[in-house]
Short mmCIF file of C-alpha atoms in Angstrom, two decimals:
data_model
loop_
_atom_site.label_atom_id
_atom_site.label_comp_id
_atom_site.label_asym_id
_atom_site.label_seq_id
_atom_site.Cartn_x
_atom_site.Cartn_y
_atom_site.Cartn_z
CA MET N 1070 138.62 0.03 141.80
CA ALA N 1071 140.48 -0.41 138.24
CA SER N 1072 142.66 2.42 137.31
CA LEU N 1073 141.18 4.25 134.24
CA GLY N 1074 144.68 5.31 132.76
CA THR N 1075 145.15 8.02 130.60
CA GLU N 1076 144.13 5.68 127.53
CA GLY N 1077 140.98 5.26 129.09
CA ARG N 1078 137.78 7.70 128.44
CA PHE N 1079 134.99 8.84 130.86
CA PHE N 1080 132.20 10.90 130.84
CA PHE N 1081 131.63 13.22 133.89
CA ALA N 1082 128.18 13.70 135.00
CA HIS N 1083 128.13 17.29 135.92
CA ILE N 1084 125.55 17.57 139.02
CA HIS N 1085 124.29 21.01 139.37
CA LYS N 1086 126.08 22.86 142.41
CA ALA N 1087 128.09 19.68 143.58
CA SER N 1088 131.56 21.49 143.00
CA GLY N 1089 131.71 19.80 139.25
CA THR N 1090 132.71 23.11 137.89
CA SER N 1091 135.54 23.36 139.98
CA PHE N 1092 136.67 19.53 139.27
CA ILE N 1093 136.60 20.07 135.52
CA GLN N 1094 138.72 23.19 135.84
CA PHE N 1095 140.92 21.53 137.70
CA MET N 1096 140.95 17.92 135.41
CA ASN N 1097 141.81 20.57 132.02
CA LYS N 1098 144.94 21.62 133.77
CA GLN N 1099 146.35 17.90 134.10
CA ALA N 1100 148.47 16.72 131.00
CA GLY N 1101 147.10 13.47 129.11
CA LEU N 1102 143.33 14.21 130.32
CA VAL N 1103 142.11 16.32 127.25
CA ASP N 1104 138.66 18.07 127.75
CA CYS N 1105 136.97 17.34 124.70
CA GLU N 1106 134.82 20.49 125.02
CA ARG N 1107 138.57 21.98 123.87
CA GLU N 1108 138.63 19.64 120.94
CA GLY N 1109 134.97 20.81 119.54
CA LEU N 1110 132.75 18.13 120.34
CA THR N 1111 131.01 19.98 123.19
CA SER N 1112 130.49 23.73 122.92
CA ILE N 1113 130.67 24.87 126.70
CA ASP N 1114 130.35 23.02 129.81
CA HIS N 1115 127.04 23.44 130.52
CA VAL N 1116 125.35 21.17 127.58
CA HIS N 1117 122.11 19.91 126.95
CA ILE N 1118 120.84 16.20 127.01
CA GLY N 1119 120.24 17.13 123.56
CA MET N 1120 123.85 17.36 122.51
CA LEU N 1121 124.73 14.13 123.54
CA ASP N 1122 125.28 12.68 119.92
CA GLY N 1123 128.29 15.01 119.76
CA PHE N 1124 129.14 12.52 122.79
CA HIS N 1125 128.28 9.64 120.68
CA ALA N 1126 130.75 10.66 117.56
CA TRP N 1127 133.30 10.61 120.21
CA TRP N 1128 132.92 7.46 121.88
CA ASN N 1129 132.55 5.43 118.98
CA GLY N 1130 134.71 7.19 116.52
CA SER N 1131 138.83 6.49 116.45
CA ARG N 1132 139.56 10.01 117.66
CA LYS N 1133 142.29 9.95 119.95
CA ASP N 1134 142.70 13.34 120.92
CA CYS N 1135 140.36 13.94 123.59
CA ASN N 1136 139.60 10.74 126.59
CA TRP N 1137 136.85 12.74 128.38
CA ALA N 1138 133.56 14.32 128.00
CA SER N 1139 131.17 16.21 130.53
CA THR N 1140 127.64 17.72 130.45
CA GLU N 1141 125.69 19.24 133.26
CA ILE N 1142 122.33 17.30 133.87
CA VAL N 1143 119.54 18.84 133.04
CA GLN N 1144 117.11 15.90 132.45
CA PRO N 1145 116.69 12.44 134.32
CA GLY N 1146 117.80 9.45 133.04
CA LEU N 1147 121.34 9.88 132.81
CA SER N 1148 122.39 6.53 132.51
CA THR N 1149 119.84 5.65 129.94
CA MET N 1150 121.46 8.19 127.78
CA VAL N 1151 124.88 6.81 128.43
CA HIS N 1152 124.26 3.48 127.59
CA GLN N 1153 122.95 4.39 124.80
CA PHE N 1154 125.95 6.24 123.23
CA GLY N 1155 127.88 3.70 124.58
CA GLY N 1156 126.56 1.52 121.46
CA GLY N 1157 124.79 -1.35 123.77
CA THR N 1158 128.56 -3.24 124.34
CA ALA N 1159 130.33 -0.62 126.23
CA SER N 1160 130.14 2.53 127.86
CA PRO N 1161 132.34 5.40 129.09
CA ALA N 1162 133.40 5.32 132.89
CA LEU N 1163 130.77 7.59 134.62
CA VAL N 1164 132.17 9.82 137.26
CA THR N 1165 130.35 12.56 139.21
CA PHE N 1166 130.09 14.64 142.16
CA LEU N 1167 127.86 14.39 145.05
CA ARG N 1168 126.99 17.07 147.64
CA HIS N 1169 124.29 17.15 151.22
CA PRO N 1170 121.07 17.66 149.45
CA SER N 1171 120.01 20.33 152.02
CA ALA N 1172 123.33 22.30 150.81
CA ARG N 1173 122.69 21.48 147.02
CA CYS N 1174 119.68 22.98 147.31
CA ARG N 1175 120.27 25.77 149.40
CA SER N 1176 123.21 26.59 146.58
CA ALA N 1177 120.93 25.73 143.71
CA TRP N 1178 118.43 28.97 145.41
CA ALA N 1179 121.28 31.37 145.73
CA TYR N 1180 122.81 30.75 142.59
CA ASP N 1181 119.42 31.22 140.44
CA HIS N 1182 118.66 33.96 142.95
CA ARG N 1183 121.89 35.69 141.91
CA ILE N 1184 122.04 34.92 137.94
CA CYS N 1185 118.32 36.27 137.69
CA SER N 1186 119.43 39.64 139.22
CA PRO N 1187 120.58 42.25 137.24
CA PRO N 1188 122.40 42.27 135.22
CA GLN N 1189 120.88 39.35 133.31
CA SER N 1190 123.29 37.82 130.56
CA PHE N 1191 123.41 34.12 129.42
CA SER N 1192 120.21 33.48 131.83
CA TRP N 1193 118.10 36.18 130.89
CA LYS N 1194 115.81 33.29 128.90
CA TYR N 1195 115.82 30.91 132.00
CA CYS N 1196 114.83 33.80 134.45
CA HIS N 1197 112.13 35.66 132.70
CA SER N 1198 110.58 31.97 131.62
CA TRP N 1199 110.36 30.41 134.56
CA PHE N 1200 112.63 31.27 137.89
CA LEU N 1201 111.21 35.00 138.05
CA PRO N 1202 107.22 34.31 136.76
CA ARG N 1203 107.35 30.80 139.53
CA TYR N 1204 109.43 32.06 142.50
CA GLY N 1205 109.94 35.55 142.15
CA ASN N 1206 105.97 37.06 142.18
CA ARG N 1207 105.82 38.55 145.30
CA THR N 1208 101.93 38.22 145.62
CA GLN N 1209 102.68 34.58 146.89
CA PRO N 1210 104.14 34.39 150.43
CA ILE N 1211 108.01 33.76 150.30
CA ARG N 1212 107.93 30.70 152.36
CA GLU N 1213 105.24 29.54 149.92
CA ARG N 1214 107.48 30.38 147.04
CA HIS N 1215 110.68 28.60 148.81
CA ARG N 1216 108.49 25.38 149.23
CA GLN N 1217 107.65 25.50 145.58
CA PHE N 1218 111.33 26.00 144.50
CA VAL N 1219 112.44 22.64 146.56
CA LYS N 1220 109.55 20.23 145.43
CA GLU N 1221 110.50 21.38 141.85
CA LYS N 1222 114.10 22.04 141.54
CA CYS N 1223 115.24 19.87 144.63
CA ALA N 1224 113.51 17.21 145.11
CA ASP N 1225 115.81 13.91 144.91
CA PHE N 1226 117.39 15.94 141.90
CA MET N 1227 120.41 13.60 141.98
CA THR N 1228 119.38 10.10 142.32
CA LYS N 1229 116.83 11.37 139.33
CA ARG N 1230 119.61 12.25 137.29
CA LEU N 1231 121.85 9.46 137.86
CA ALA N 1232 119.11 6.72 137.61
CA ILE N 1233 117.78 4.60 134.48
CA ALA N 1234 115.21 6.90 133.26
CA GLY N 1235 111.41 5.28 134.55
CA ARG N 1236 113.07 3.29 137.14
CA ARG N 1237 113.34 4.32 141.11
CA ASP N 1238 116.41 3.15 141.66
CA ASP N 1239 118.32 2.82 145.20
CA ALA N 1240 121.61 4.16 146.28
CA ALA N 1241 123.44 0.99 145.64
CA THR N 1242 122.07 0.08 142.40
CA VAL N 1243 122.55 3.92 141.32
CA LEU N 1244 126.40 3.45 142.92
CA GLN N 1245 127.19 0.53 141.34
CA ARG N 1246 127.05 2.35 137.84
CA LEU N 1247 129.13 4.85 138.85
CA GLN N 1248 133.00 3.80 138.53
CA PHE N 1249 134.18 7.01 140.80
CA VAL N 1250 131.93 9.20 142.80
CA GLY N 1251 133.11 12.11 144.83
CA VAL N 1252 131.42 14.31 147.63
CA THR N 1253 131.67 17.77 147.81
CA GLU N 1254 132.60 18.14 151.40
CA TYR N 1255 135.66 16.25 151.25
CA PHE N 1256 136.17 17.70 147.92
CA GLU N 1257 140.48 17.34 148.08
CA GLU N 1258 140.06 13.71 149.23
CA SER N 1259 137.91 13.00 146.47
CA LEU N 1260 140.50 14.77 143.76
CA CYS N 1261 143.33 12.80 145.33
CA LEU N 1262 141.37 9.46 145.01
CA PHE N 1263 140.72 10.37 141.39
CA LEU N 1264 143.67 11.11 140.84
CA HIS N 1265 145.35 8.34 141.98
CA ILE N 1266 142.95 6.25 139.93
CA VAL N 1267 143.65 7.86 136.95
CA GLY N 1268 147.32 7.22 137.59
CA ARG N 1269 148.61 10.53 138.44
CA PHE N 1270 148.66 10.65 142.06
CA PRO N 1271 150.68 13.72 143.46
CA HIS N 1272 152.32 12.08 146.57
CA ASP N 1273 153.27 15.37 148.19
CA LEU N 1274 150.03 17.05 147.50
CA CYS N 1275 147.96 14.51 148.44
CA THR N 1276 149.03 13.16 151.67
CA CYS N 1277 149.28 15.11 155.38
CA PRO N 1278 151.61 17.28 155.78
CA LYS N 1279 153.99 16.46 158.80
CA ALA N 1280 153.74 20.22 159.92
CA GLY N 1281 149.78 19.98 160.15
CA GLY N 1282 147.12 21.54 158.32
CA GLY N 1283 144.90 20.51 155.19
CA LEU N 1284 145.74 18.87 152.09
CA ARG N 1285 148.22 20.94 149.62
CA ILE N 1286 146.53 20.65 146.85
CA ASP N 1287 143.61 22.62 148.19
CA ALA N 1288 145.80 25.25 147.17
CA HIS N 1289 145.02 25.17 143.17
CA VAL N 1290 141.39 24.22 143.54
CA ILE N 1291 139.50 24.82 147.10
CA PRO N 1292 139.37 28.86 146.83
CA GLN N 1293 136.96 29.10 144.07
CA LEU N 1294 134.92 26.39 145.67
CA ARG N 1295 134.69 28.73 148.83
CA SER N 1296 133.93 31.67 147.50
CA ARG N 1297 130.76 29.99 145.84
CA ASN N 1298 129.74 28.36 149.14
CA GLU N 1299 130.07 32.02 151.03
CA SER N 1300 127.78 33.89 148.29
CA ALA N 1301 125.41 30.72 148.63
CA SER N 1302 125.27 31.67 152.50
CA ASN N 1303 124.06 35.46 152.16
CA VAL N 1304 120.34 34.42 150.00
CA SER N 1305 118.40 32.36 152.41
CA LEU N 1306 115.67 29.77 150.95
CA TYR N 1307 113.20 29.46 154.10
CA VAL N 1308 112.66 26.05 154.51
CA SER N 1309 113.97 24.07 157.03
CA ASP N 1310 116.57 21.38 157.16
CA VAL N 1311 113.87 18.82 158.04
CA ASP N 1312 111.51 19.66 155.13
CA LEU N 1313 114.55 19.66 152.87
CA ALA N 1314 115.55 16.06 154.23
CA ARG N 1315 111.67 14.99 153.73
CA HIS N 1316 111.74 15.50 150.16
CA ASN N 1317 115.01 14.26 149.37
CA ILE N 1318 114.96 10.81 151.39
CA ARG N 1319 116.20 9.07 148.40
CA ASP N 1320 119.23 12.10 147.84
CA MET N 1321 120.09 11.56 151.58
CA ALA N 1322 120.62 7.76 151.29
CA LEU N 1323 122.65 8.16 148.16
CA HIS N 1324 124.88 10.77 149.55
CA GLU N 1325 125.42 9.07 152.89
CA ALA N 1326 126.10 5.48 150.73
CA ALA N 1327 128.79 7.53 148.48
CA LEU N 1328 130.30 9.13 151.62
CA SER N 1329 130.83 5.88 153.04
CA ARG N 1330 132.54 4.03 149.92
CA LEU N 1331 134.41 7.45 149.29
CA LYS N 1332 136.13 7.13 152.88
CA LEU N 1333 136.54 3.38 152.42
CA ARG N 1334 138.46 3.62 149.32
CA VAL N 1335 140.54 6.72 150.71
CA GLN N 1336 141.37 4.19 153.71
CA MET N 1337 142.52 1.49 151.47
CA LEU N 1338 144.62 4.25 149.69
CA GLU N 1339 145.97 5.21 152.93
CA SER N 1340 146.75 1.48 153.81
CA LYS N 1341 148.41 0.88 150.58
CA LEU N 1342 150.71 4.16 150.55
CA ASN N 1343 151.38 4.15 154.95
CA ALA N 1344 150.01 7.98 154.79
CA ARG N 1345 146.97 10.05 155.67
CA ILE N 1346 144.84 11.59 153.28
CA TRP N 1347 141.68 11.87 154.77
CA ASP N 1348 140.52 14.68 157.18
CA CYS N 1349 143.88 15.94 157.49
CA ARG N 1350 142.43 18.79 160.23
CA ALA N 1351 140.86 16.47 162.50
#
């Protein structure tokens, strides 16, 4: 994998409920990695696809004061959009995180359930125009409502948002367009690999301690991730893992392929450094 370096520019495709916020918050603390959000080119992290005009100006302009941008993908076909605003000759390095489809769907349900419970603030319009009418109607059986949520909000969610619009790209094709793919279940290892790619690998934080325990980098980011995962487990989605897998055949394949690629690249880095990084607690 080619190094991005801090002089390069990359675009973070934020997959909903796949540790994107934790990644963004960590990156914003790194000197030399300047989020365009903080330079006024985007308003908030969760920008809509329609705001990619700002990213077009960032990519094709001569500004040097920021070198990465992000959006939470709310519509399919992100790769098409990125290539379009890349001007047709080159595009930003596309970076993302993926999560096991079943865990991502259950977390998405818990998140929507939480933001649509009182008090509601930024989520009021979404909750009252979409979530509550479709999934909060108590005249429908609860399992029927939950199955509807899975079909509409989870089915191959990741693949659809990373594919070229109008195409049924397989896992290998999707991964070919992504310069880096992290995996939520191995968040620390993913983060360390990315830091190596951008030329700022912290050896003391990203190699297994001789005294045992996990990567020390987890102290900087993981508490937020754990707290969200714990809260997600408190709201049940009454759909079996078998049914979730049936609705996510392409996403299951994408997640498996991404995990295999991640592990291989970390193993290559371990060989280069003569140090262990992967799954320190094993």
